[in-house]
Amino acid sequence: MPFTHDMPPSPATTIRNARRDFHEWHLGRPHYLLWALDVDLAPVRQRMEAAQHHLSGLLLDDYVRQPHITVSLCGFPSIAPLHTDDFGASLLHAQIDALNRLRPAAFDIGIGALDGFTSAPYLAVDDRDGHIGRLHACLRLAPEALAHADYRPHVTVGLYGGAWPLADVRTRLARFTPGGPLRLRISRLSLLGYASTEIGGRLTPVADYDFARARCSPA
C-alpha cells in the first residue's frame, strides 16, 4: 500500500498520508494481494480500537482495514505479468511449493504494546521463536522491489494523517496501557486482497494455506 505526503518528511516528523487514487502506483490495476496472518479476532479488534482512540486526532480518517500481520507482499494479480510488481500464477505456485517444503506447524504469538513507524502506528508482535520470520523468508520469491528491507511483524492500527512531531508522537505511544500480551495460536496463512485505489480499505480473503493439511484452498 502506498503512503504519500505533500513534502519530503523531516526525520523529526511523521509521514502525512493522504486519501487519493495513487494511479502512478496501480496503473489501472484494480487489486493488490499479500500473504498475512489473519488476526481479526475480538480481543485484537478491541485493542486496535483502543489504540485508535488513544491516538485520536493523529490518524487518517476512515481506516477500516481488519487486524492482520503482513508476512509477504505479492503484487497485482495478473494473467500475463508485465510489470515487476505483477503477481502471476507461476509465482503463486512457487510460493505454495516453498510452503510445502517448509511444512510450518501451528505456533503461538503475542500482541502487545503500541509502537510505530514514521507512517503508521502499530501493535507490536512477539515472534520470539522466529516462526513469522521463517514464513517471510520462505515467501520472498517476488521481485526484490516488493521485499521489506527491515521486516518487522506488526498489526497496523492506522495511518498518520499529518506530519506530527515524532518526539510528541512517541511520548503518546508510550502512554498507551494495553494490559498483558494477547496470546494467539496461528495455524494458517491467508492470501488477502484489497482495492488498490483505497488507502486503508478493507481486506478480502482469497485463499488460506492450512499448516496441518499443507494445502492452499480458496477462502
PDB file of C-alpha atoms in Angstrom:
ATOM      1  CA  MET A   1       0.000   0.000   0.000  1.00  0.00           C
ATOM      2  CA  PRO A   2       1.459   3.393  -0.910  1.00  0.00           C
ATOM      3  CA  PHE A   3       1.971   6.243   1.503  1.00  0.00           C
ATOM      4  CA  THR A   4       2.059   9.862   0.460  1.00  0.00           C
ATOM      5  CA  HIS A   5       2.851  13.285   1.856  1.00  0.00           C
ATOM      6  CA  ASP A   6       2.832  16.807   0.460  1.00  0.00           C
ATOM      7  CA  MET A   7       6.534  17.494   1.059  1.00  0.00           C
ATOM      8  CA  PRO A   8       9.559  15.287   1.845  1.00  0.00           C
ATOM      9  CA  PRO A   9       9.197  14.478   5.541  1.00  0.00           C
ATOM     10  CA  SER A  10      11.692  15.670   8.096  1.00  0.00           C
ATOM     11  CA  PRO A  11      13.225  12.886  10.214  1.00  0.00           C
ATOM     12  CA  ALA A  12      11.634  14.733  13.129  1.00  0.00           C
ATOM     13  CA  THR A  13       8.042  14.259  11.898  1.00  0.00           C
ATOM     14  CA  THR A  14       5.669  11.510  10.912  1.00  0.00           C
ATOM     15  CA  ILE A  15       4.714  10.999   7.269  1.00  0.00           C
ATOM     16  CA  ARG A  16       1.439  12.638   6.271  1.00  0.00           C
ATOM     17  CA  ASN A  17      -0.745  10.101   4.437  1.00  0.00           C
ATOM     18  CA  ALA A  18      -3.421  11.331   2.023  1.00  0.00           C
ATOM     19  CA  ARG A  19      -6.583   9.821   0.606  1.00  0.00           C
ATOM     20  CA  ARG A  20      -6.225   9.828  -3.179  1.00  0.00           C
ATOM     21  CA  ASP A  21      -6.186   7.447  -6.168  1.00  0.00           C
ATOM     22  CA  PHE A  22      -2.436   6.522  -6.440  1.00  0.00           C
ATOM     23  CA  HIS A  23      -2.759   5.873 -10.186  1.00  0.00           C
ATOM     24  CA  GLU A  24       1.017   6.225 -10.632  1.00  0.00           C
ATOM     25  CA  TRP A  25       1.352   3.135  -8.428  1.00  0.00           C
ATOM     26  CA  HIS A  26      -1.522   0.875  -9.513  1.00  0.00           C
ATOM     27  CA  LEU A  27      -1.532   1.931 -13.221  1.00  0.00           C
ATOM     28  CA  GLY A  28      -5.178   0.962 -13.516  1.00  0.00           C
ATOM     29  CA  ARG A  29      -4.719  -2.461 -11.909  1.00  0.00           C
ATOM     30  CA  PRO A  30      -7.676  -2.755  -9.503  1.00  0.00           C
ATOM     31  CA  HIS A  31      -6.479  -5.252  -6.875  1.00  0.00           C
ATOM     32  CA  TYR A  32      -3.387  -5.944  -4.756  1.00  0.00           C
ATOM     33  CA  LEU A  33      -2.522  -9.202  -2.952  1.00  0.00           C
ATOM     34  CA  LEU A  34      -0.471 -10.083   0.116  1.00  0.00           C
ATOM     35  CA  TRP A  35       0.175 -13.033   2.408  1.00  0.00           C
ATOM     36  CA  ALA A  36      -0.768 -12.322   6.015  1.00  0.00           C
ATOM     37  CA  LEU A  37      -1.741 -13.836   9.322  1.00  0.00           C
ATOM     38  CA  ASP A  38      -5.431 -13.105   9.839  1.00  0.00           C
ATOM     39  CA  VAL A  39      -5.789 -11.921  13.453  1.00  0.00           C
ATOM     40  CA  ASP A  40      -9.229 -10.357  13.055  1.00  0.00           C
ATOM     41  CA  LEU A  41     -10.439 -11.602  16.437  1.00  0.00           C
ATOM     42  CA  ALA A  42     -12.499  -9.763  19.044  1.00  0.00           C
ATOM     43  CA  PRO A  43      -9.650  -9.210  21.584  1.00  0.00           C
ATOM     44  CA  VAL A  44      -7.345  -7.861  18.842  1.00  0.00           C
ATOM     45  CA  ARG A  45     -10.073  -5.636  17.416  1.00  0.00           C
ATOM     46  CA  GLN A  46     -10.742  -4.231  20.883  1.00  0.00           C
ATOM     47  CA  ARG A  47      -7.065  -3.439  21.451  1.00  0.00           C
ATOM     48  CA  MET A  48      -6.771  -1.894  17.999  1.00  0.00           C
ATOM     49  CA  GLU A  49      -9.860   0.283  18.611  1.00  0.00           C
ATOM     50  CA  ALA A  50      -8.481   1.347  21.991  1.00  0.00           C
ATOM     51  CA  ALA A  51      -5.199   2.332  20.324  1.00  0.00           C
ATOM     52  CA  GLN A  52      -7.054   4.293  17.650  1.00  0.00           C
ATOM     53  CA  HIS A  53      -8.997   6.136  20.353  1.00  0.00           C
ATOM     54  CA  HIS A  54      -5.745   6.838  22.224  1.00  0.00           C
ATOM     55  CA  LEU A  55      -4.280   8.399  19.040  1.00  0.00           C
ATOM     56  CA  SER A  56      -7.419  10.373  18.189  1.00  0.00           C
ATOM     57  CA  GLY A  57      -6.593  13.450  16.106  1.00  0.00           C
ATOM     58  CA  LEU A  58      -3.397  11.982  14.651  1.00  0.00           C
ATOM     59  CA  LEU A  59      -4.813   9.369  12.274  1.00  0.00           C
ATOM     60  CA  LEU A  60      -6.190   9.480   8.745  1.00  0.00           C
ATOM     61  CA  ASP A  61      -9.979   9.127   8.787  1.00  0.00           C
ATOM     62  CA  ASP A  62     -11.829   6.030   7.572  1.00  0.00           C
ATOM     63  CA  TYR A  63      -9.100   3.419   8.087  1.00  0.00           C
ATOM     64  CA  VAL A  64     -11.156   0.193   8.001  1.00  0.00           C
ATOM     65  CA  ARG A  65      -8.529  -2.495   7.330  1.00  0.00           C
ATOM     66  CA  GLN A  66      -9.006  -5.546   9.544  1.00  0.00           C
ATOM     67  CA  PRO A  67      -6.299  -6.617  12.009  1.00  0.00           C
ATOM     68  CA  HIS A  68      -3.629  -8.665  10.225  1.00  0.00           C
ATOM     69  CA  ILE A  69       0.103  -9.297  10.236  1.00  0.00           C
ATOM     70  CA  THR A  70       1.619  -8.889   6.785  1.00  0.00           C
ATOM     71  CA  VAL A  71       4.047 -11.726   6.059  1.00  0.00           C
ATOM     72  CA  SER A  72       4.889 -11.055   2.401  1.00  0.00           C
ATOM     73  CA  LEU A  73       3.761  -8.656  -0.305  1.00  0.00           C
ATOM     74  CA  CYS A  74       2.663 -10.338  -3.544  1.00  0.00           C
ATOM     75  CA  GLY A  75       1.671  -7.699  -6.098  1.00  0.00           C
ATOM     76  CA  PHE A  76      -1.105  -7.028  -8.570  1.00  0.00           C
ATOM     77  CA  PRO A  77      -2.749 -10.280  -9.752  1.00  0.00           C
ATOM     78  CA  SER A  78      -2.172 -10.748 -13.469  1.00  0.00           C
ATOM     79  CA  ILE A  79      -2.862 -13.461 -16.051  1.00  0.00           C
ATOM     80  CA  ALA A  80       0.075 -12.230 -18.151  1.00  0.00           C
ATOM     81  CA  PRO A  81       2.583 -10.493 -15.831  1.00  0.00           C
ATOM     82  CA  LEU A  82       4.285  -7.483 -17.404  1.00  0.00           C
ATOM     83  CA  HIS A  83       5.428  -5.216 -14.567  1.00  0.00           C
ATOM     84  CA  THR A  84       7.843  -6.215 -11.797  1.00  0.00           C
ATOM     85  CA  ASP A  85       5.012  -5.901  -9.277  1.00  0.00           C
ATOM     86  CA  ASP A  86       2.569  -8.084 -11.216  1.00  0.00           C
ATOM     87  CA  PHE A  87       1.694 -11.356  -9.477  1.00  0.00           C
ATOM     88  CA  GLY A  88       1.078 -14.319 -11.762  1.00  0.00           C
ATOM     89  CA  ALA A  89       0.146 -17.960 -11.322  1.00  0.00           C
ATOM     90  CA  SER A  90       3.726 -19.208 -11.638  1.00  0.00           C
ATOM     91  CA  LEU A  91       4.871 -17.108  -8.673  1.00  0.00           C
ATOM     92  CA  LEU A  92       1.880 -18.202  -6.599  1.00  0.00           C
ATOM     93  CA  HIS A  93       2.618 -21.882  -7.321  1.00  0.00           C
ATOM     94  CA  ALA A  94       6.305 -21.343  -6.451  1.00  0.00           C
ATOM     95  CA  GLN A  95       5.332 -19.829  -3.105  1.00  0.00           C
ATOM     96  CA  ILE A  96       2.972 -22.705  -2.318  1.00  0.00           C
ATOM     97  CA  ASP A  97       5.740 -25.184  -3.223  1.00  0.00           C
ATOM     98  CA  ALA A  98       8.076 -23.295  -0.854  1.00  0.00           C
ATOM     99  CA  LEU A  99       5.492 -23.519   1.937  1.00  0.00           C
ATOM    100  CA  ASN A 100       5.132 -27.252   1.291  1.00  0.00           C
ATOM    101  CA  ARG A 101       8.893 -27.652   1.692  1.00  0.00           C
ATOM    102  CA  LEU A 102       8.925 -25.576   4.884  1.00  0.00           C
ATOM    103  CA  ARG A 103       5.991 -27.546   6.382  1.00  0.00           C
ATOM    104  CA  PRO A 104       5.164 -24.932   9.053  1.00  0.00           C
ATOM    105  CA  ALA A 105       3.415 -26.160  12.175  1.00  0.00           C
ATOM    106  CA  ALA A 106       0.971 -24.194  14.329  1.00  0.00           C
ATOM    107  CA  PHE A 107       2.670 -21.699  16.632  1.00  0.00           C
ATOM    108  CA  ASP A 108       1.901 -19.070  19.277  1.00  0.00           C
ATOM    109  CA  ILE A 109       2.469 -15.306  19.098  1.00  0.00           C
ATOM    110  CA  GLY A 110       1.798 -12.371  21.391  1.00  0.00           C
ATOM    111  CA  ILE A 111       0.300  -8.991  20.507  1.00  0.00           C
ATOM    112  CA  GLY A 112       1.217  -6.244  22.921  1.00  0.00           C
ATOM    113  CA  ALA A 113       2.276  -2.622  23.193  1.00  0.00           C
ATOM    114  CA  LEU A 114       1.776   0.325  20.856  1.00  0.00           C
ATOM    115  CA  ASP A 115       4.741   1.399  18.714  1.00  0.00           C
ATOM    116  CA  GLY A 116       5.120   2.974  15.301  1.00  0.00           C
ATOM    117  CA  PHE A 117       6.845   3.567  12.001  1.00  0.00           C
ATOM    118  CA  THR A 118       7.054   7.139  10.706  1.00  0.00           C
ATOM    119  CA  SER A 119       3.996   6.453   8.511  1.00  0.00           C
ATOM    120  CA  ALA A 120       1.821   4.371  10.834  1.00  0.00           C
ATOM    121  CA  PRO A 121       1.350   3.259  14.447  1.00  0.00           C
ATOM    122  CA  TYR A 122       1.121  -0.459  15.171  1.00  0.00           C
ATOM    123  CA  LEU A 123       0.681  -3.072  17.861  1.00  0.00           C
ATOM    124  CA  ALA A 124       3.934  -4.926  18.433  1.00  0.00           C
ATOM    125  CA  VAL A 125       4.046  -8.665  17.716  1.00  0.00           C
ATOM    126  CA  ASP A 126       6.105 -11.080  19.822  1.00  0.00           C
ATOM    127  CA  ASP A 127       7.592 -13.691  17.476  1.00  0.00           C
ATOM    128  CA  ARG A 128      10.344 -14.751  19.830  1.00  0.00           C
ATOM    129  CA  ASP A 129      10.682 -18.194  18.231  1.00  0.00           C
ATOM    130  CA  GLY A 130      11.016 -16.761  14.723  1.00  0.00           C
ATOM    131  CA  HIS A 131       8.068 -18.564  13.114  1.00  0.00           C
ATOM    132  CA  ILE A 132       6.790 -15.480  11.277  1.00  0.00           C
ATOM    133  CA  GLY A 133      10.302 -14.621  10.175  1.00  0.00           C
ATOM    134  CA  ARG A 134      10.717 -18.067   8.637  1.00  0.00           C
ATOM    135  CA  LEU A 135       7.419 -17.714   6.766  1.00  0.00           C
ATOM    136  CA  HIS A 136       8.543 -14.322   5.497  1.00  0.00           C
ATOM    137  CA  ALA A 137      11.860 -15.714   4.265  1.00  0.00           C
ATOM    138  CA  CYS A 138      10.132 -18.698   2.649  1.00  0.00           C
ATOM    139  CA  LEU A 139       7.832 -16.449   0.603  1.00  0.00           C
ATOM    140  CA  ARG A 140      10.470 -13.959  -0.548  1.00  0.00           C
ATOM    141  CA  LEU A 141      10.300 -15.086  -4.161  1.00  0.00           C
ATOM    142  CA  ALA A 142       8.756 -11.867  -5.517  1.00  0.00           C
ATOM    143  CA  PRO A 143      10.984  -9.195  -7.093  1.00  0.00           C
ATOM    144  CA  GLU A 144      13.302  -7.508  -4.601  1.00  0.00           C
ATOM    145  CA  ALA A 145      11.395  -4.235  -5.029  1.00  0.00           C
ATOM    146  CA  LEU A 146       8.492  -5.768  -3.112  1.00  0.00           C
ATOM    147  CA  ALA A 147      10.604  -7.118  -0.245  1.00  0.00           C
ATOM    148  CA  HIS A 148      10.754  -5.367   3.118  1.00  0.00           C
ATOM    149  CA  ALA A 149      14.334  -4.270   3.758  1.00  0.00           C
ATOM    150  CA  ASP A 150      13.703  -4.301   7.505  1.00  0.00           C
ATOM    151  CA  TYR A 151      10.827  -6.717   8.053  1.00  0.00           C
ATOM    152  CA  ARG A 152       9.067  -6.315  11.401  1.00  0.00           C
ATOM    153  CA  PRO A 153       5.867  -8.259  12.185  1.00  0.00           C
ATOM    154  CA  HIS A 154       3.162  -5.864  13.390  1.00  0.00           C
ATOM    155  CA  VAL A 155      -0.559  -5.103  13.418  1.00  0.00           C
ATOM    156  CA  THR A 156      -1.162  -1.708  11.795  1.00  0.00           C
ATOM    157  CA  VAL A 157      -3.504   0.491  13.843  1.00  0.00           C
ATOM    158  CA  GLY A 158      -3.993   3.228  11.244  1.00  0.00           C
ATOM    159  CA  LEU A 159      -2.114   5.796   9.156  1.00  0.00           C
ATOM    160  CA  TYR A 160      -0.886   9.188  10.316  1.00  0.00           C
ATOM    161  CA  GLY A 161      -2.939  11.996   8.810  1.00  0.00           C
ATOM    162  CA  GLY A 162      -0.358  14.728   9.365  1.00  0.00           C
ATOM    163  CA  ALA A 163       3.333  15.488   9.765  1.00  0.00           C
ATOM    164  CA  TRP A 164       3.338  15.352  13.555  1.00  0.00           C
ATOM    165  CA  PRO A 165       6.475  15.866  15.722  1.00  0.00           C
ATOM    166  CA  LEU A 166       7.911  12.395  16.254  1.00  0.00           C
ATOM    167  CA  ALA A 167       9.017  13.116  19.812  1.00  0.00           C
ATOM    168  CA  ASP A 168       5.454  14.029  20.819  1.00  0.00           C
ATOM    169  CA  VAL A 169       4.018  11.017  18.985  1.00  0.00           C
ATOM    170  CA  ARG A 170       6.447   8.616  20.660  1.00  0.00           C
ATOM    171  CA  THR A 171       5.531  10.010  24.063  1.00  0.00           C
ATOM    172  CA  ARG A 172       1.858   9.441  23.293  1.00  0.00           C
ATOM    173  CA  LEU A 173       2.522   5.904  22.040  1.00  0.00           C
ATOM    174  CA  ALA A 174       4.382   5.084  25.257  1.00  0.00           C
ATOM    175  CA  ARG A 175       1.429   6.251  27.365  1.00  0.00           C
ATOM    176  CA  PHE A 176      -0.882   3.602  25.931  1.00  0.00           C
ATOM    177  CA  THR A 177      -1.643   0.948  28.548  1.00  0.00           C
ATOM    178  CA  PRO A 178      -2.861  -2.153  26.705  1.00  0.00           C
ATOM    179  CA  GLY A 179      -2.655  -4.650  29.541  1.00  0.00           C
ATOM    180  CA  GLY A 180      -0.938  -8.009  29.129  1.00  0.00           C
ATOM    181  CA  PRO A 181       0.027  -9.510  25.755  1.00  0.00           C
ATOM    182  CA  LEU A 182      -2.714 -11.205  23.772  1.00  0.00           C
ATOM    183  CA  ARG A 183      -1.652 -14.797  23.109  1.00  0.00           C
ATOM    184  CA  LEU A 184      -2.833 -16.216  19.770  1.00  0.00           C
ATOM    185  CA  ARG A 185      -2.476 -19.628  18.151  1.00  0.00           C
ATOM    186  CA  ILE A 186      -1.621 -19.397  14.442  1.00  0.00           C
ATOM    187  CA  SER A 187      -2.500 -22.392  12.266  1.00  0.00           C
ATOM    188  CA  ARG A 188      -2.894 -20.912   8.780  1.00  0.00           C
ATOM    189  CA  LEU A 189      -1.567 -18.278   6.423  1.00  0.00           C
ATOM    190  CA  SER A 190      -4.006 -16.186   4.391  1.00  0.00           C
ATOM    191  CA  LEU A 191      -3.803 -14.722   0.897  1.00  0.00           C
ATOM    192  CA  LEU A 192      -5.674 -11.412   1.119  1.00  0.00           C
ATOM    193  CA  GLY A 193      -6.535  -8.690  -1.353  1.00  0.00           C
ATOM    194  CA  TYR A 194      -7.658  -5.078  -1.320  1.00  0.00           C
ATOM    195  CA  ALA A 195      -8.793  -2.411  -3.778  1.00  0.00           C
ATOM    196  CA  SER A 196      -5.688  -0.576  -4.943  1.00  0.00           C
ATOM    197  CA  THR A 197      -7.482   2.770  -5.160  1.00  0.00           C
ATOM    198  CA  GLU A 198      -8.439   2.761  -1.452  1.00  0.00           C
ATOM    199  CA  ILE A 199      -5.851   3.630   1.176  1.00  0.00           C
ATOM    200  CA  GLY A 200      -6.698   1.689   4.331  1.00  0.00           C
ATOM    201  CA  GLY A 201      -9.621  -0.130   2.672  1.00  0.00           C
ATOM    202  CA  ARG A 202     -10.970  -3.495   3.778  1.00  0.00           C
ATOM    203  CA  LEU A 203      -9.186  -6.777   3.090  1.00  0.00           C
ATOM    204  CA  THR A 204     -10.882  -9.554   1.120  1.00  0.00           C
ATOM    205  CA  PRO A 205      -9.963 -13.216   1.823  1.00  0.00           C
ATOM    206  CA  VAL A 206      -8.750 -15.026  -1.309  1.00  0.00           C
ATOM    207  CA  ALA A 207      -7.215 -18.295  -0.061  1.00  0.00           C
ATOM    208  CA  ASP A 208      -5.847 -19.983   3.070  1.00  0.00           C
ATOM    209  CA  TYR A 209      -2.798 -22.203   3.465  1.00  0.00           C
ATOM    210  CA  ASP A 210      -3.601 -24.663   6.257  1.00  0.00           C
ATOM    211  CA  PHE A 211      -0.484 -25.758   8.147  1.00  0.00           C
ATOM    212  CA  ALA A 212      -1.829 -29.123   9.313  1.00  0.00           C
ATOM    213  CA  ARG A 213      -3.075 -30.153   5.853  1.00  0.00           C
ATOM    214  CA  ALA A 214      -0.214 -28.462   3.919  1.00  0.00           C
ATOM    215  CA  ARG A 215      -2.802 -27.307   1.399  1.00  0.00           C
ATOM    216  CA  CYS A 216      -3.910 -23.980  -0.078  1.00  0.00           C
ATOM    217  CA  SER A 217      -7.663 -23.686  -0.576  1.00  0.00           C
ATOM    218  CA  PRO A 218      -9.959 -20.861  -1.697  1.00  0.00           C
ATOM    219  CA  ALA A 219     -11.275 -18.821   1.224  1.00  0.00           C
TER     220      ALA A 219
END
